[in-house]
Short mmCIF file of C-alpha atoms in Angstrom, two decimals:
data_model
loop_
_atom_site.label_atom_id
_atom_site.label_comp_id
_atom_site.label_asym_id
_atom_site.label_seq_id
_atom_site.Cartn_x
_atom_site.Cartn_y
_atom_site.Cartn_z
CA UNK V 15 25.03 24.06 25.16
CA UNK V 16 21.96 23.06 25.39
CA UNK V 17 21.27 19.33 23.61
CA UNK V 18 19.87 19.66 20.25
CA UNK V 19 18.02 16.66 21.63
CA UNK V 20 17.03 15.59 25.06
CA UNK V 21 15.76 11.65 26.20
CA UNK V 22 15.02 11.95 29.42
CA UNK V 23 13.20 8.40 30.92
CA UNK V 24 12.01 7.44 28.30
CA UNK V 25 10.54 4.24 28.12
CA UNK V 26 8.69 1.98 25.43
CA UNK V 27 6.52 -0.88 26.96
CA UNK V 28 4.91 -3.76 24.68
CA UNK V 29 2.06 -5.84 26.18
CA UNK V 30 2.30 -9.47 26.04
CA UNK V 31 0.62 -12.16 26.62
CA UNK V 32 3.29 -13.09 29.51
CA UNK V 33 2.74 -9.32 30.88
CA UNK V 34 4.66 -6.13 29.95
CA UNK V 35 7.82 -6.25 27.62
CA UNK V 36 9.60 -3.53 27.92
CA UNK V 37 11.68 -2.19 24.91
CA UNK V 38 13.05 0.64 26.10
CA UNK V 39 13.29 1.28 30.15
CA UNK V 40 14.39 4.30 31.19
CA UNK V 41 17.05 5.57 28.92
CA UNK V 42 18.29 9.01 29.24
CA UNK V 43 20.22 10.76 25.37
CA UNK V 44 21.38 13.79 24.55
CA UNK V 45 22.32 14.71 21.14
CA UNK V 46 25.22 17.60 20.44
CA UNK V 47 23.78 19.96 17.66
CA UNK V 48 26.11 18.75 15.41
CA UNK V 49 27.61 15.91 16.75
CA UNK V 50 27.57 11.84 15.89
CA UNK V 51 26.27 10.14 18.69
CA UNK V 52 26.55 6.19 17.98
CA UNK V 53 24.28 3.83 19.73
CA UNK V 54 25.42 0.07 20.04
CA UNK V 55 23.91 -3.01 20.94
CA UNK V 56 22.60 -6.14 19.95
CA UNK V 57 19.21 -7.04 17.72
CA UNK V 58 16.29 -6.90 19.92
CA UNK V 59 17.93 -4.45 22.39
CA UNK V 60 15.27 -1.35 21.86
CA UNK V 61 17.14 0.49 19.80
CA UNK V 62 15.52 0.47 16.78
CA UNK V 63 12.30 1.03 19.68
CA UNK V 64 14.58 4.03 20.91
CA UNK V 65 14.96 5.92 17.33
CA UNK V 66 10.94 5.15 16.23
CA UNK V 67 10.24 5.99 19.64
CA UNK V 68 12.08 10.20 19.06
CA UNK V 69 10.26 9.90 15.89
CA UNK V 70 7.20 9.64 17.03
CA UNK V 71 6.46 5.95 14.81
CA UNK V 72 6.03 3.87 18.08
CA UNK V 73 3.68 5.63 20.96
CA UNK V 74 6.19 5.74 24.29
CA UNK V 75 4.58 4.55 27.39
CA UNK V 76 6.64 7.14 29.48
CA UNK V 77 9.29 9.70 29.94
CA UNK V 78 10.19 12.96 27.45
CA UNK V 79 12.02 13.21 24.51
CA UNK V 80 12.58 17.12 23.81
CA UNK V 81 14.02 18.87 20.79
CA UNK V 82 15.39 22.25 20.43
CA UNK V 83 13.56 21.82 24.69
CA UNK V 84 10.12 21.70 22.96
CA UNK V 85 8.54 18.72 23.95
CA UNK V 86 7.64 15.84 21.88
CA UNK V 87 5.78 13.19 23.28
CA UNK V 88 2.75 15.28 23.53
CA UNK V 89 -1.02 14.27 23.08
CA UNK V 90 -0.59 15.21 19.08
CA UNK V 91 2.85 14.01 18.67
CA UNK V 92 5.46 14.73 17.01
CA UNK V 93 4.18 18.87 15.14
CA UNK V 94 5.16 18.98 11.65
CA UNK V 95 7.28 21.86 11.70
CA UNK V 96 8.83 19.78 14.44
CA UNK V 97 9.21 16.88 12.27
CA UNK V 98 11.16 19.39 10.03
CA UNK V 99 14.50 19.90 12.47
CA UNK V 100 14.18 15.48 12.44
CA UNK V 101 14.37 12.80 9.96
CA UNK V 102 15.28 9.48 9.42
CA UNK V 103 17.19 7.05 7.68
CA UNK V 104 15.58 3.26 7.57
CA UNK V 105 17.83 0.48 7.37
CA UNK V 106 16.25 -1.37 4.15
CA UNK V 107 16.91 1.07 1.30
CA UNK V 108 14.84 -1.84 -0.71
CA UNK V 109 12.20 -0.80 1.74
CA UNK V 110 11.86 2.51 2.48
CA UNK V 111 11.27 3.56 -1.09
CA UNK V 112 7.39 3.70 -2.76
CA UNK V 113 7.92 1.22 -5.60
CA UNK V 114 5.44 3.13 -7.54
CA UNK V 115 7.27 6.87 -7.16
CA UNK V 116 10.01 7.59 -9.36
CA UNK V 117 12.87 8.81 -6.96
CA UNK V 118 12.64 12.98 -8.03
CA UNK V 119 9.19 12.74 -6.98
CA UNK V 120 10.06 10.12 -3.85
CA UNK V 121 13.05 13.45 -3.12
CA UNK V 122 10.25 16.39 -3.59
CA UNK V 123 7.64 14.65 -1.15
CA UNK V 124 8.93 16.24 1.98
CA UNK V 125 9.08 20.09 0.43
CA UNK V 126 5.38 18.91 -1.34
CA UNK V 127 4.68 17.52 2.71
CA UNK V 128 5.47 20.72 4.15
CA UNK V 129 4.37 23.21 1.42
CA UNK V 130 7.83 24.40 0.93
CA UNK V 131 8.82 26.91 -2.09
CA UNK V 132 6.89 26.35 -5.70
CA UNK V 133 6.69 23.18 -7.30
CA UNK V 134 9.88 24.70 -9.62
CA UNK V 135 12.11 25.48 -6.95
CA UNK V 136 11.10 21.68 -5.37
CA UNK V 137 12.13 20.11 -8.14
CA UNK V 138 15.28 22.06 -8.54
CA UNK V 139 16.02 21.12 -4.75
CA UNK V 140 15.82 17.17 -5.42
CA UNK V 141 17.94 17.56 -8.15
CA UNK V 142 20.64 19.30 -6.37
CA UNK V 143 20.20 17.16 -3.64
CA UNK V 144 20.33 14.20 -5.47
CA UNK V 145 23.79 15.51 -7.09
CA UNK V 146 24.83 16.49 -4.00
CA UNK V 147 24.62 13.03 -2.36
CA UNK V 148 26.27 11.13 -5.80
CA UNK V 149 23.75 11.44 -7.40
CA UNK V 150 22.72 12.16 -11.59
CA UNK V 151 20.29 14.38 -11.59
CA UNK V 152 19.11 13.44 -15.08
CA UNK V 153 18.34 9.65 -12.96
CA UNK V 154 15.21 11.28 -11.44
CA UNK V 155 12.96 10.03 -13.79
CA UNK V 156 14.05 6.56 -12.78
CA UNK V 157 11.95 3.87 -10.55
CA UNK V 158 13.84 3.18 -7.71
CA UNK V 159 14.30 -0.42 -8.70
CA UNK V 160 16.33 1.06 -10.99
CA UNK V 161 18.98 1.46 -8.47
CA UNK V 162 21.62 -0.95 -6.61
CA UNK V 163 21.57 -0.89 -2.22
CA UNK V 164 24.15 2.22 -2.07
CA UNK V 165 22.34 4.07 -4.45
CA UNK V 166 19.02 3.66 -3.28
CA UNK V 167 19.87 4.41 0.43
CA UNK V 168 21.39 7.60 -0.86
CA UNK V 169 18.06 8.17 -2.09
CA UNK V 170 16.96 7.88 1.30
CA UNK V 171 19.32 10.51 2.58
CA UNK V 172 18.86 12.29 0.18
CA UNK V 173 15.09 12.23 1.00
CA UNK V 174 16.85 13.27 4.35
CA UNK V 175 18.07 16.37 3.61
CA UNK V 176 15.60 17.46 1.51
CA UNK V 177 13.57 19.28 4.56
CA UNK V 178 17.42 20.79 6.06
CA UNK V 179 16.67 19.18 9.52
CA UNK V 180 19.54 19.78 12.29
CA UNK V 181 19.19 15.96 13.28
CA UNK V 182 18.96 12.23 11.23
CA UNK V 183 18.37 9.97 12.77
CA UNK V 184 20.24 6.66 11.79
CA UNK V 185 18.29 3.07 12.32
CA UNK V 186 20.97 0.90 10.58
CA UNK V 187 21.55 2.94 7.83
CA UNK V 188 24.73 0.47 6.39
CA UNK V 189 24.20 -2.85 7.74
CA UNK V 190 22.05 -4.03 4.84
CA UNK V 191 24.93 -2.98 1.98
CA UNK V 192 28.07 -4.63 1.28
CA UNK V 193 31.25 -3.83 3.55
CA UNK V 194 32.46 -1.40 -0.07
CA UNK V 195 29.79 0.51 0.12
CA UNK V 196 29.20 0.69 3.44
CA UNK V 197 32.56 2.84 3.83
CA UNK V 198 30.43 5.08 0.73
CA UNK V 199 27.34 5.71 2.52
CA UNK V 200 29.53 6.68 5.90
CA UNK V 201 32.12 9.13 4.07
CA UNK V 202 28.87 10.82 2.00
CA UNK V 203 27.55 11.22 6.05
CA UNK V 204 29.93 12.28 7.23
CA UNK V 205 30.62 14.88 4.50
CA UNK V 206 27.41 16.12 4.86
CA UNK V 207 28.19 16.22 8.69
CA UNK V 208 30.82 18.54 8.21
CA UNK V 209 29.01 20.57 5.32
CA UNK V 210 25.79 21.08 6.66
CA UNK V 211 26.38 21.22 10.56
CA UNK V 212 23.48 18.32 10.76
CA UNK V 213 23.54 15.78 13.79
CA UNK V 214 23.32 12.20 13.60
CA UNK V 215 21.72 9.69 16.57
CA UNK V 216 23.57 6.53 14.24
CA UNK V 217 22.46 2.82 14.87
CA UNK V 218 24.58 -0.24 15.03
CA UNK V 219 25.27 -2.75 15.39
CA UNK V 220 28.53 -2.30 14.38
CA UNK V 221 30.78 -1.00 17.34
CA UNK V 222 33.93 -1.15 14.50
CA UNK V 223 32.06 1.45 12.39
CA UNK V 224 30.66 3.65 15.16
CA UNK V 225 34.09 4.05 16.26
CA UNK V 226 35.62 5.54 14.08
CA UNK V 227 32.20 7.77 13.42
CA UNK V 228 31.12 8.69 16.47
CA UNK V 229 31.62 11.38 18.64
CA UNK V 230 30.28 9.67 21.68
CA UNK V 231 28.80 5.80 22.26
CA UNK V 232 25.70 4.57 24.36
CA UNK V 233 25.90 1.32 24.39
CA UNK V 234 22.26 -0.60 24.98
CA UNK V 235 21.25 -3.88 26.73
CA UNK V 236 18.62 -5.11 26.81
CA UNK V 237 16.60 -2.21 27.15
CA UNK V 238 18.68 0.12 29.05
CA UNK V 239 21.70 2.01 28.31
CA UNK V 240 24.57 0.63 30.13
CA UNK V 241 27.26 2.64 29.13
CA UNK V 242 27.52 6.40 27.08
CA UNK V 243 30.98 8.21 27.02
CA UNK V 244 33.15 9.33 24.02
CA UNK V 245 33.69 6.83 21.62
CA UNK V 246 37.74 6.13 22.37
CA UNK V 247 37.10 5.47 26.51
CA UNK V 248 34.73 3.40 25.99
CA UNK V 249 37.00 1.77 23.33
CA UNK V 250 39.96 2.07 25.50
CA UNK V 251 37.89 0.95 29.02
CA UNK V 252 34.45 -0.82 28.68
CA UNK V 253 33.06 -0.83 32.22
CA UNK V 254 30.17 -2.99 31.44
CA UNK V 255 30.65 -7.00 30.57
CA UNK V 256 28.50 -6.47 27.58
CA UNK V 257 30.52 -3.61 25.78
CA UNK V 258 33.59 -5.90 26.44
CA UNK V 259 32.15 -8.80 24.43
CA UNK V 260 30.84 -6.25 21.71
CA UNK V 261 34.33 -5.59 21.56
CA UNK V 262 36.01 -8.50 21.56
CA UNK V 263 33.74 -9.75 18.63
CA UNK V 264 35.21 -7.83 16.28
CA UNK V 265 36.16 -10.15 14.01
CA UNK V 266 39.11 -7.87 12.26
CA UNK V 267 42.49 -6.55 13.81
CA UNK V 268 42.62 -2.42 14.56
CA UNK V 269 44.97 -2.15 12.35
CA UNK V 270 42.74 -2.58 9.40
CA UNK V 271 39.55 -0.32 10.24
CA UNK V 272 41.60 2.37 9.86
CA UNK V 273 41.08 2.29 5.70
CA UNK V 274 37.48 3.54 6.43
CA UNK Q 13 5.40 -13.47 -23.36
CA UNK Q 14 2.07 -14.98 -24.69
CA UNK Q 15 -0.38 -14.11 -21.39
CA UNK Q 16 -3.40 -16.15 -23.08
CA UNK Q 17 -6.27 -16.43 -20.32
CA UNK Q 18 -5.55 -12.31 -20.22
CA UNK Q 19 -5.96 -12.15 -24.26
CA UNK Q 20 -8.78 -14.73 -24.04
CA UNK Q 21 -10.51 -12.37 -21.21
CA UNK Q 22 -9.60 -9.02 -23.09
CA UNK Q 23 -11.17 -9.89 -26.02
CA UNK Q 24 -14.14 -11.37 -25.01
CA UNK Q 25 -14.61 -8.71 -22.50
CA UNK Q 26 -14.43 -5.96 -26.24
CA UNK Q 27 -16.59 -8.63 -27.85
CA UNK Q 28 -19.09 -7.87 -25.41
CA UNK Q 29 -18.73 -3.92 -25.28
CA UNK Q 30 -18.74 -3.58 -28.72
CA UNK Q 31 -22.82 -5.74 -28.63
CA UNK Q 32 -23.72 -3.69 -26.06
CA UNK Q 33 -22.43 -0.42 -28.12
CA UNK Q 34 -24.21 -1.71 -31.50
CA UNK Q 35 -27.38 -2.67 -29.85
CA UNK Q 36 -29.16 0.31 -31.22
CA UNK Q 37 -27.94 0.87 -34.08
CA UNK Q 38 -27.46 -3.09 -35.55
CA UNK Q 39 -30.96 -4.44 -34.02
CA UNK Q 40 -33.04 -0.51 -33.66
CA UNK Q 41 -36.31 -2.13 -32.99
CA UNK Q 42 -37.54 -2.59 -29.32
CA UNK Q 43 -36.15 -6.67 -28.45
CA UNK Q 44 -39.06 -6.96 -26.92
CA UNK Q 45 -41.63 -7.08 -29.28
CA UNK Q 46 -43.18 -9.63 -31.33
CA UNK Q 47 -41.63 -10.32 -35.02
CA UNK Q 48 -42.54 -13.08 -35.94
CA UNK Q 49 -43.56 -16.46 -36.15
CA UNK Q 50 -42.63 -17.77 -32.35
CA UNK Q 51 -40.14 -20.40 -31.84
CA UNK Q 52 -37.89 -20.30 -34.40
CA UNK Q 53 -34.99 -22.47 -34.75
CA UNK Q 54 -32.15 -20.98 -35.42
CA UNK Q 55 -31.04 -20.74 -39.14
CA UNK Q 56 -34.61 -21.47 -39.72
CA UNK Q 57 -34.97 -18.07 -40.63
CA UNK Q 58 -32.26 -16.21 -42.51
CA UNK Q 59 -33.70 -12.54 -41.07
CA UNK Q 60 -33.58 -14.70 -36.88
CA UNK Q 61 -30.38 -16.34 -36.72
CA UNK Q 62 -31.04 -17.27 -32.98
CA UNK Q 63 -34.22 -18.38 -33.78
CA UNK Q 64 -37.19 -16.60 -32.03
CA UNK Q 65 -38.79 -17.14 -29.06
CA UNK Q 66 -42.13 -17.79 -27.52
CA UNK Q 67 -43.79 -15.14 -28.17
CA UNK Q 68 -42.00 -14.79 -31.72
CA UNK Q 69 -39.35 -12.10 -30.39
CA UNK Q 70 -35.70 -11.65 -32.18
CA UNK Q 71 -33.66 -13.53 -29.97
CA UNK Q 72 -30.06 -12.24 -31.15
CA UNK Q 73 -31.62 -8.49 -30.43
CA UNK Q 74 -32.66 -10.03 -26.92
CA UNK Q 75 -28.71 -10.56 -26.41
CA UNK Q 76 -27.70 -7.09 -28.37
CA UNK Q 77 -29.62 -5.43 -26.13
CA UNK Q 78 -29.05 -7.98 -23.06
CA UNK Q 79 -25.59 -7.92 -23.36
CA UNK Q 80 -26.34 -3.90 -22.87
CA UNK Q 81 -27.99 -4.40 -19.08
CA UNK Q 82 -25.51 -6.99 -18.05
CA UNK Q 83 -22.76 -4.89 -19.02
CA UNK Q 84 -24.37 -1.62 -17.21
CA UNK Q 85 -25.92 -3.05 -14.40
CA UNK Q 86 -22.64 -4.98 -14.14
CA UNK Q 87 -19.96 -2.10 -13.93
CA UNK Q 88 -22.12 0.44 -12.19
CA UNK Q 89 -23.03 -2.54 -9.26
CA UNK Q 90 -19.40 -2.99 -8.95
CA UNK Q 91 -17.59 0.10 -9.23
CA UNK Q 92 -20.13 1.64 -6.50
CA UNK Q 93 -19.52 -2.26 -4.28
CA UNK Q 94 -15.20 -1.73 -5.17
CA UNK Q 95 -15.64 2.40 -4.24
CA UNK Q 96 -17.97 1.52 -0.95
CA UNK Q 97 -14.74 -1.00 0.03
CA UNK Q 98 -12.39 0.61 -0.43
CA UNK Q 99 -13.66 3.01 1.65
CA UNK Q 100 -14.20 1.02 4.65
CA UNK Q 101 -11.82 -1.59 4.15
CA UNK Q 102 -8.48 1.39 3.36
CA UNK Q 103 -10.14 2.43 7.07
CA UNK Q 104 -10.17 0.27 8.79
CA UNK Q 105 -6.91 -1.55 7.76
CA UNK Q 106 -4.93 1.71 8.17
CA UNK Q 107 -6.89 2.84 11.77
CA UNK Q 108 -7.38 -0.72 12.98
CA UNK Q 109 -8.87 -0.49 17.02
CA UNK Q 110 -11.61 0.22 17.63
CA UNK Q 111 -12.55 1.86 14.13
CA UNK Q 112 -11.40 -1.33 12.63
CA UNK Q 113 -13.64 -3.43 15.31
CA UNK Q 114 -16.21 -1.59 14.19
CA UNK Q 115 -16.86 -1.02 10.59
CA UNK Q 116 -15.54 -4.75 10.07
CA UNK Q 117 -18.76 -5.69 12.64
CA UNK Q 118 -20.75 -4.17 9.84
CA UNK Q 119 -19.45 -5.61 7.52
CA UNK Q 120 -19.84 -9.26 9.01
CA UNK Q 121 -23.48 -7.88 9.32
CA UNK Q 122 -23.96 -8.16 6.24
CA UNK Q 123 -22.02 -11.35 5.12
CA UNK Q 124 -23.82 -12.74 8.09
CA UNK Q 125 -27.16 -13.03 5.73
CA UNK Q 126 -26.16 -15.60 3.17
CA UNK Q 127 -25.79 -13.12 -0.68
CA UNK Q 128 -28.49 -14.04 -2.72
CA UNK Q 129 -31.05 -13.52 -0.11
CA UNK Q 130 -30.56 -10.30 0.89
CA UNK Q 131 -30.87 -9.74 -2.02
CA UNK Q 132 -34.36 -11.20 -2.98
CA UNK Q 133 -35.09 -9.45 0.72
CA UNK Q 134 -34.28 -6.03 -0.14
CA UNK Q 135 -35.86 -6.50 -3.61
CA UNK Q 136 -38.54 -7.44 -2.54
CA UNK Q 137 -38.81 -4.33 0.37
CA UNK Q 138 -37.87 -1.82 -3.16
CA UNK Q 139 -39.54 -3.32 -5.97
CA UNK Q 140 -37.32 -5.20 -8.33
CA UNK Q 141 -36.06 -1.34 -11.32
CA UNK Q 142 -32.27 -1.61 -12.65
CA UNK Q 143 -31.81 1.37 -9.78
CA UNK Q 144 -32.85 -1.45 -6.93
CA UNK Q 145 -31.14 -3.98 -8.94
CA UNK Q 146 -27.79 -1.94 -8.54
CA UNK Q 147 -28.11 -0.83 -5.47
CA UNK Q 148 -29.18 -4.54 -3.99
CA UNK Q 149 -25.83 -5.76 -5.58
CA UNK Q 150 -23.54 -3.93 -4.57
CA UNK Q 151 -24.51 -3.63 -0.95
CA UNK Q 152 -24.18 -7.63 -1.08
CA UNK Q 153 -21.55 -6.98 -2.76
CA UNK Q 154 -18.88 -5.01 -0.82
CA UNK Q 155 -18.43 -6.33 2.83
CA UNK Q 156 -15.88 -8.52 0.20
CA UNK Q 157 -14.59 -6.13 -1.09
CA UNK Q 158 -13.21 -4.01 1.98
CA UNK Q 159 -12.07 -7.21 3.83
CA UNK Q 160 -10.10 -7.65 0.87
CA UNK Q 161 -8.30 -3.95 1.39
CA UNK Q 162 -8.20 -4.17 4.18
CA UNK Q 163 -5.51 -6.46 4.25
CA UNK Q 164 -3.87 -5.37 1.98
CA UNK Q 165 -3.83 -2.20 3.92
CA UNK Q 166 -2.88 -3.76 7.64
CA UNK Q 167 -0.30 -5.49 5.55
CA UNK Q 168 1.41 -1.69 3.97
CA UNK Q 169 0.44 0.14 6.39
CA UNK Q 170 3.83 -1.30 8.45
CA UNK Q 171 6.59 -1.42 5.03
CA UNK Q 172 9.26 1.55 5.47
CA UNK Q 173 7.79 3.40 3.13
CA UNK Q 174 4.52 4.46 4.87
CA UNK Q 175 6.70 5.09 8.03
CA UNK Q 176 9.26 7.28 5.93
CA UNK Q 177 6.06 9.71 4.87
CA UNK Q 178 4.86 9.02 8.44
CA UNK Q 179 7.76 10.44 9.21
CA UNK Q 180 8.46 13.30 7.03
CA UNK Q 181 4.84 14.39 8.28
CA UNK Q 182 2.38 13.29 5.86
CA UNK Q 183 -1.45 13.22 7.04
CA UNK Q 184 -3.29 9.92 7.14
CA UNK Q 185 -5.64 10.27 3.74
CA UNK Q 186 -2.76 12.29 2.06
CA UNK Q 187 -0.28 8.24 2.90
CA UNK Q 188 -3.71 6.29 1.96
CA UNK Q 189 -4.38 7.58 -0.56
CA UNK Q 190 -0.95 8.77 -2.47
CA UNK Q 191 0.67 5.76 -0.85
CA UNK Q 192 -1.10 2.72 0.21
CA UNK Q 193 -3.60 3.06 -2.82
CA UNK Q 194 -1.96 2.85 -6.03
CA UNK Q 195 0.62 -0.56 -4.44
CA UNK Q 196 -3.28 -1.88 -3.15
CA UNK Q 197 -4.37 -0.85 -7.03
CA UNK Q 198 -3.48 -4.78 -8.64
CA UNK Q 199 -5.79 -6.42 -5.30
CA UNK Q 200 -8.06 -4.28 -6.66
CA UNK Q 201 -8.12 -4.22 -10.19
CA UNK Q 202 -8.63 -7.92 -9.87
CA UNK Q 203 -10.88 -7.97 -7.73
CA UNK Q 204 -13.53 -5.50 -9.69
CA UNK Q 205 -13.28 -7.49 -12.38
CA UNK Q 206 -14.77 -10.55 -11.02
CA UNK Q 207 -17.40 -8.12 -9.23
CA UNK Q 208 -18.32 -8.07 -12.46
CA UNK Q 209 -18.46 -11.30 -13.65
CA UNK Q 210 -20.29 -12.45 -10.06
CA UNK Q 211 -23.33 -9.10 -10.53
CA UNK Q 212 -23.74 -10.11 -13.52
CA UNK Q 213 -24.38 -13.28 -12.57
CA UNK Q 214 -26.87 -12.08 -9.99
CA UNK Q 215 -28.57 -10.40 -11.93
CA UNK Q 216 -29.31 -13.43 -14.17
CA UNK Q 217 -30.48 -15.28 -11.49
CA UNK Q 218 -32.82 -11.94 -9.93
CA UNK Q 219 -34.39 -11.79 -13.68
CA UNK Q 220 -34.89 -15.62 -14.18
CA UNK Q 221 -36.50 -15.74 -10.71
CA UNK Q 222 -38.45 -12.70 -12.07
CA UNK Q 223 -37.26 -9.62 -9.67
CA UNK Q 224 -35.85 -8.25 -12.69
CA UNK Q 225 -36.66 -5.26 -14.40
CA UNK Q 226 -39.48 -6.09 -15.96
CA UNK Q 227 -39.31 -3.06 -18.87
CA UNK Q 228 -35.67 -4.42 -19.10
CA UNK Q 229 -34.70 -7.27 -21.19
CA UNK Q 230 -31.81 -9.06 -19.93
CA UNK Q 231 -30.33 -12.57 -20.49
CA UNK Q 232 -31.10 -14.38 -17.47
CA UNK Q 233 -35.14 -13.25 -17.65
CA UNK Q 234 -34.39 -14.41 -21.35
CA UNK Q 235 -33.50 -17.78 -19.54
CA UNK Q 236 -36.91 -17.41 -17.05
CA UNK Q 237 -39.04 -17.15 -19.99
CA UNK Q 238 -38.38 -20.03 -22.38
CA UNK Q 239 -37.39 -22.36 -19.14
CA UNK Q 240 -41.55 -23.75 -20.00
CA UNK Q 241 -40.14 -25.04 -23.70
CA UNK Q 242 -37.32 -26.44 -22.15
CA UNK Q 243 -37.72 -29.63 -23.69
CA UNK Q 244 -39.21 -28.98 -27.28
CA UNK Q 245 -36.87 -25.63 -28.01
CA UNK Q 246 -34.13 -25.74 -25.71
CA UNK Q 247 -32.19 -23.25 -27.75
CA UNK Q 248 -34.09 -20.19 -26.30
CA UNK Q 249 -32.66 -21.20 -22.98
CA UNK Q 250 -28.96 -22.70 -24.21
CA UNK Q 251 -29.11 -19.36 -26.56
CA UNK Q 252 -28.47 -17.20 -23.20
CA UNK Q 253 -27.08 -19.58 -21.39
CA UNK Q 254 -24.09 -19.44 -23.44
CA UNK Q 255 -23.45 -15.65 -23.25
CA UNK Q 256 -23.65 -15.74 -19.81
CA UNK Q 257 -21.42 -18.48 -19.62
CA UNK Q 258 -18.56 -16.50 -22.21
CA UNK Q 259 -18.76 -13.47 -20.53
CA UNK Q 260 -18.40 -15.02 -16.88
CA UNK Q 261 -15.88 -16.72 -18.58
CA UNK Q 262 -14.25 -13.87 -20.29
CA UNK Q 263 -14.19 -12.18 -16.89
CA UNK Q 264 -12.63 -14.25 -14.72
CA UNK Q 265 -10.11 -15.30 -17.24
CA UNK Q 266 -9.62 -11.19 -17.78
CA UNK Q 267 -9.19 -10.85 -13.27
CA UNK Q 268 -7.01 -13.74 -13.56
CA UNK Q 269 -4.20 -12.42 -16.39
CA UNK Q 270 -4.37 -9.36 -14.64
CA UNK Q 271 -3.68 -11.12 -11.46
CA UNK Q 272 -0.87 -12.19 -13.01
CA UNK Q 273 0.19 -9.28 -14.85
CA UNK Q 274 -0.15 -6.79 -12.32
CA UNK Q 275 2.12 -8.82 -9.43
CA UNK Q 276 4.35 -6.68 -8.30
CA UNK Q 277 6.54 -10.50 -7.83
CA UNK Q 278 5.74 -11.12 -11.21
CA UNK Q 279 7.84 -8.14 -12.71
CA UNK Q 280 11.44 -7.43 -12.44
CA UNK Q 281 11.89 -6.27 -8.88
#
């Protein structure tokens, strides 16, 4: 099976006063269709930069990113057709929704940009999506500030789903939420994957969460991927010292996590 | 909650608009014509409640017709400055890099020269008329607005909701227009209001110096013409001066009030 997303030798460098800083260095990463790959690491290790490079928000310094075999790192960035295949869920559900737009408009926006269907069809699709992510479709006339953090993240997920992408990159989608709400949002993502076959690149600093949710895990440390493998494997047998530190840093006993 | 500055400012501006609108109706005659004895004191003749100037022209008629000229010049020149400043500031702030550098150097070119001197130079070149006065005031007004809008766009461009529009493939112009501009609107409204006050004061200063449109009666022009009789008939200068003061005050109060009202931190988050 060919990977849906294939990252090779990807580097991203920032120029600073003290010389270049490598936020991402020589990263190789694959995501297969329909699977969830967890990307874990401490804050500042480059996982968000990697995610932003993939969707073209941050320019990469070198390497290759292929989506379905087609290169994304061209001079013009990802094409509209390529963008349709991959969407992004942001970390902060308060900052990632335009405060002056109504929820229905926010969810419709991707369809408007890609000119999919008639305006009436787009509105119907937005209502369907709201229902799908667990929001009442009649709430579409409201503004984002009228919703809770978890509900807002559902809006963000509905917006990402609007184009029926094959890959959704989730940049710490639940770390800004309460623990109980985290579980609800992760369960929603899981249900959507079963139903739609969408693949996730799930970024988190919470190894316990990734272990449950992802089939494969990549551990990132100081801009490099230091360990990659199936979740169970990494959990049982961490080879890199940093992975061991991460596992030891989990405060809760393992039995309790089964409640997810 | 009572927003006193907003209410007072709004009422003053409304009153001005009403004065300007009714000028031709309450004082149908040309305010430049001589209608009575010169230098009648306010109240001396009930037909001329604000008195007459040194040429026997009705000061009340001048105030009403002057409101029309002041508001027209203020609003048109501010709109032009706002439009150009917003366009330049938006492009510079959103694009960044060399485009930003280039546009900001151009705006600095205008800001490096003292504003009023630049206006005078422009008017001496173009000859004073309503159109050239509006043009000159707009030309000196846009750089400040461009800087303000640029700063706003630089901040908003990095916000996640803007980036989420880039991820869905929205074009740069569409993002600027539909995402960033509505969120920058409070800044625009407030600076636009203050700009109207500035423009009206600038026009008054120009007319006072004799660089106004000779065919147009304005408050600044009235002050300029009355200054020779300042000692014996101070009301000729004081009445239009007071009108200017109240206008500038009203617009500034309105701008401040709108600033508080539109400040997102003051609203339910």
